[in-house]
Amino acid sequence: MAKLYRLLTEEDTSAFCHKVSGALAKGWELYGDPSYAFDSANNVMRCAQAVTKEVEADYSPDMKLGQQ
């Protein structure tokens, strides 16, 4: 059994909310508070949210975390 970690990032739009909601629907759990930062190169706000999930498989760096 392994506990997996992902950091979801996106511009501060509904796309970020959909990305997090999709992860939650697949069994990922929120880990900590979301973060916001200004991306001066693209002149937009960016969001980040960490999520974790326990899976039956052993961890491998080759795992496709988004498919778990």
XYZ file of C-alpha atoms in Angstrom:
68
model
C 0.000 0.000 0.000
C 1.309 3.475 -0.831
C 0.242 7.028 -0.064
C 0.513 9.207 -3.158
C 0.930 13.002 -3.350
C 0.060 15.394 -6.171
C 0.183 19.170 -6.449
C -2.552 20.411 -8.761
C -1.936 23.817 -10.370
C -3.816 25.977 -12.833
C -4.779 29.557 -13.577
C -7.409 30.943 -11.196
C -10.398 29.981 -13.366
C -13.094 27.344 -13.222
C -10.555 24.976 -14.840
C -8.735 24.815 -11.494
C -11.943 23.966 -9.639
C -12.745 21.254 -12.197
C -9.230 19.800 -11.876
C -9.551 19.577 -8.079
C -13.138 18.279 -8.279
C -12.036 15.587 -10.738
C -9.295 14.454 -8.375
C -11.735 14.343 -5.441
C -14.160 12.265 -7.532
C -11.327 9.748 -8.100
C -10.736 9.368 -4.354
C -7.957 11.916 -3.795
C -8.219 13.920 -0.544
C -7.344 17.558 0.032
C -4.045 18.059 1.832
C -3.615 21.484 3.411
C -4.953 24.797 2.192
C -4.933 26.035 -1.400
C -2.286 28.563 -2.414
C -2.513 31.561 -4.755
C 0.277 33.477 -6.424
C 0.596 36.070 -9.153
C 2.287 34.792 -12.318
C 3.899 37.976 -13.616
C 5.157 36.307 -16.817
C 1.576 35.599 -17.889
C -0.163 38.355 -15.874
C -2.571 35.914 -14.167
C -3.249 34.512 -10.725
C -2.362 30.838 -10.312
C -3.800 28.344 -7.818
C -2.299 25.247 -6.236
C -3.835 22.507 -4.105
C -2.079 19.449 -2.721
C -3.979 16.158 -2.681
C -3.117 12.681 -1.367
C -4.486 9.192 -1.937
C -3.793 5.742 -0.519
C -3.589 2.993 -3.142
C -3.116 -0.773 -2.960
C -0.102 -0.763 -5.303
C 3.504 -0.255 -4.246
C 4.861 3.195 -5.097
C 6.977 3.539 -8.207
C 8.333 6.780 -9.750
C 6.926 5.506 -13.071
C 3.327 5.686 -11.779
C 0.969 7.977 -13.690
C -0.475 9.781 -10.658
C -3.322 11.360 -12.632
C -4.552 7.894 -13.583
C -4.661 6.618 -10.002
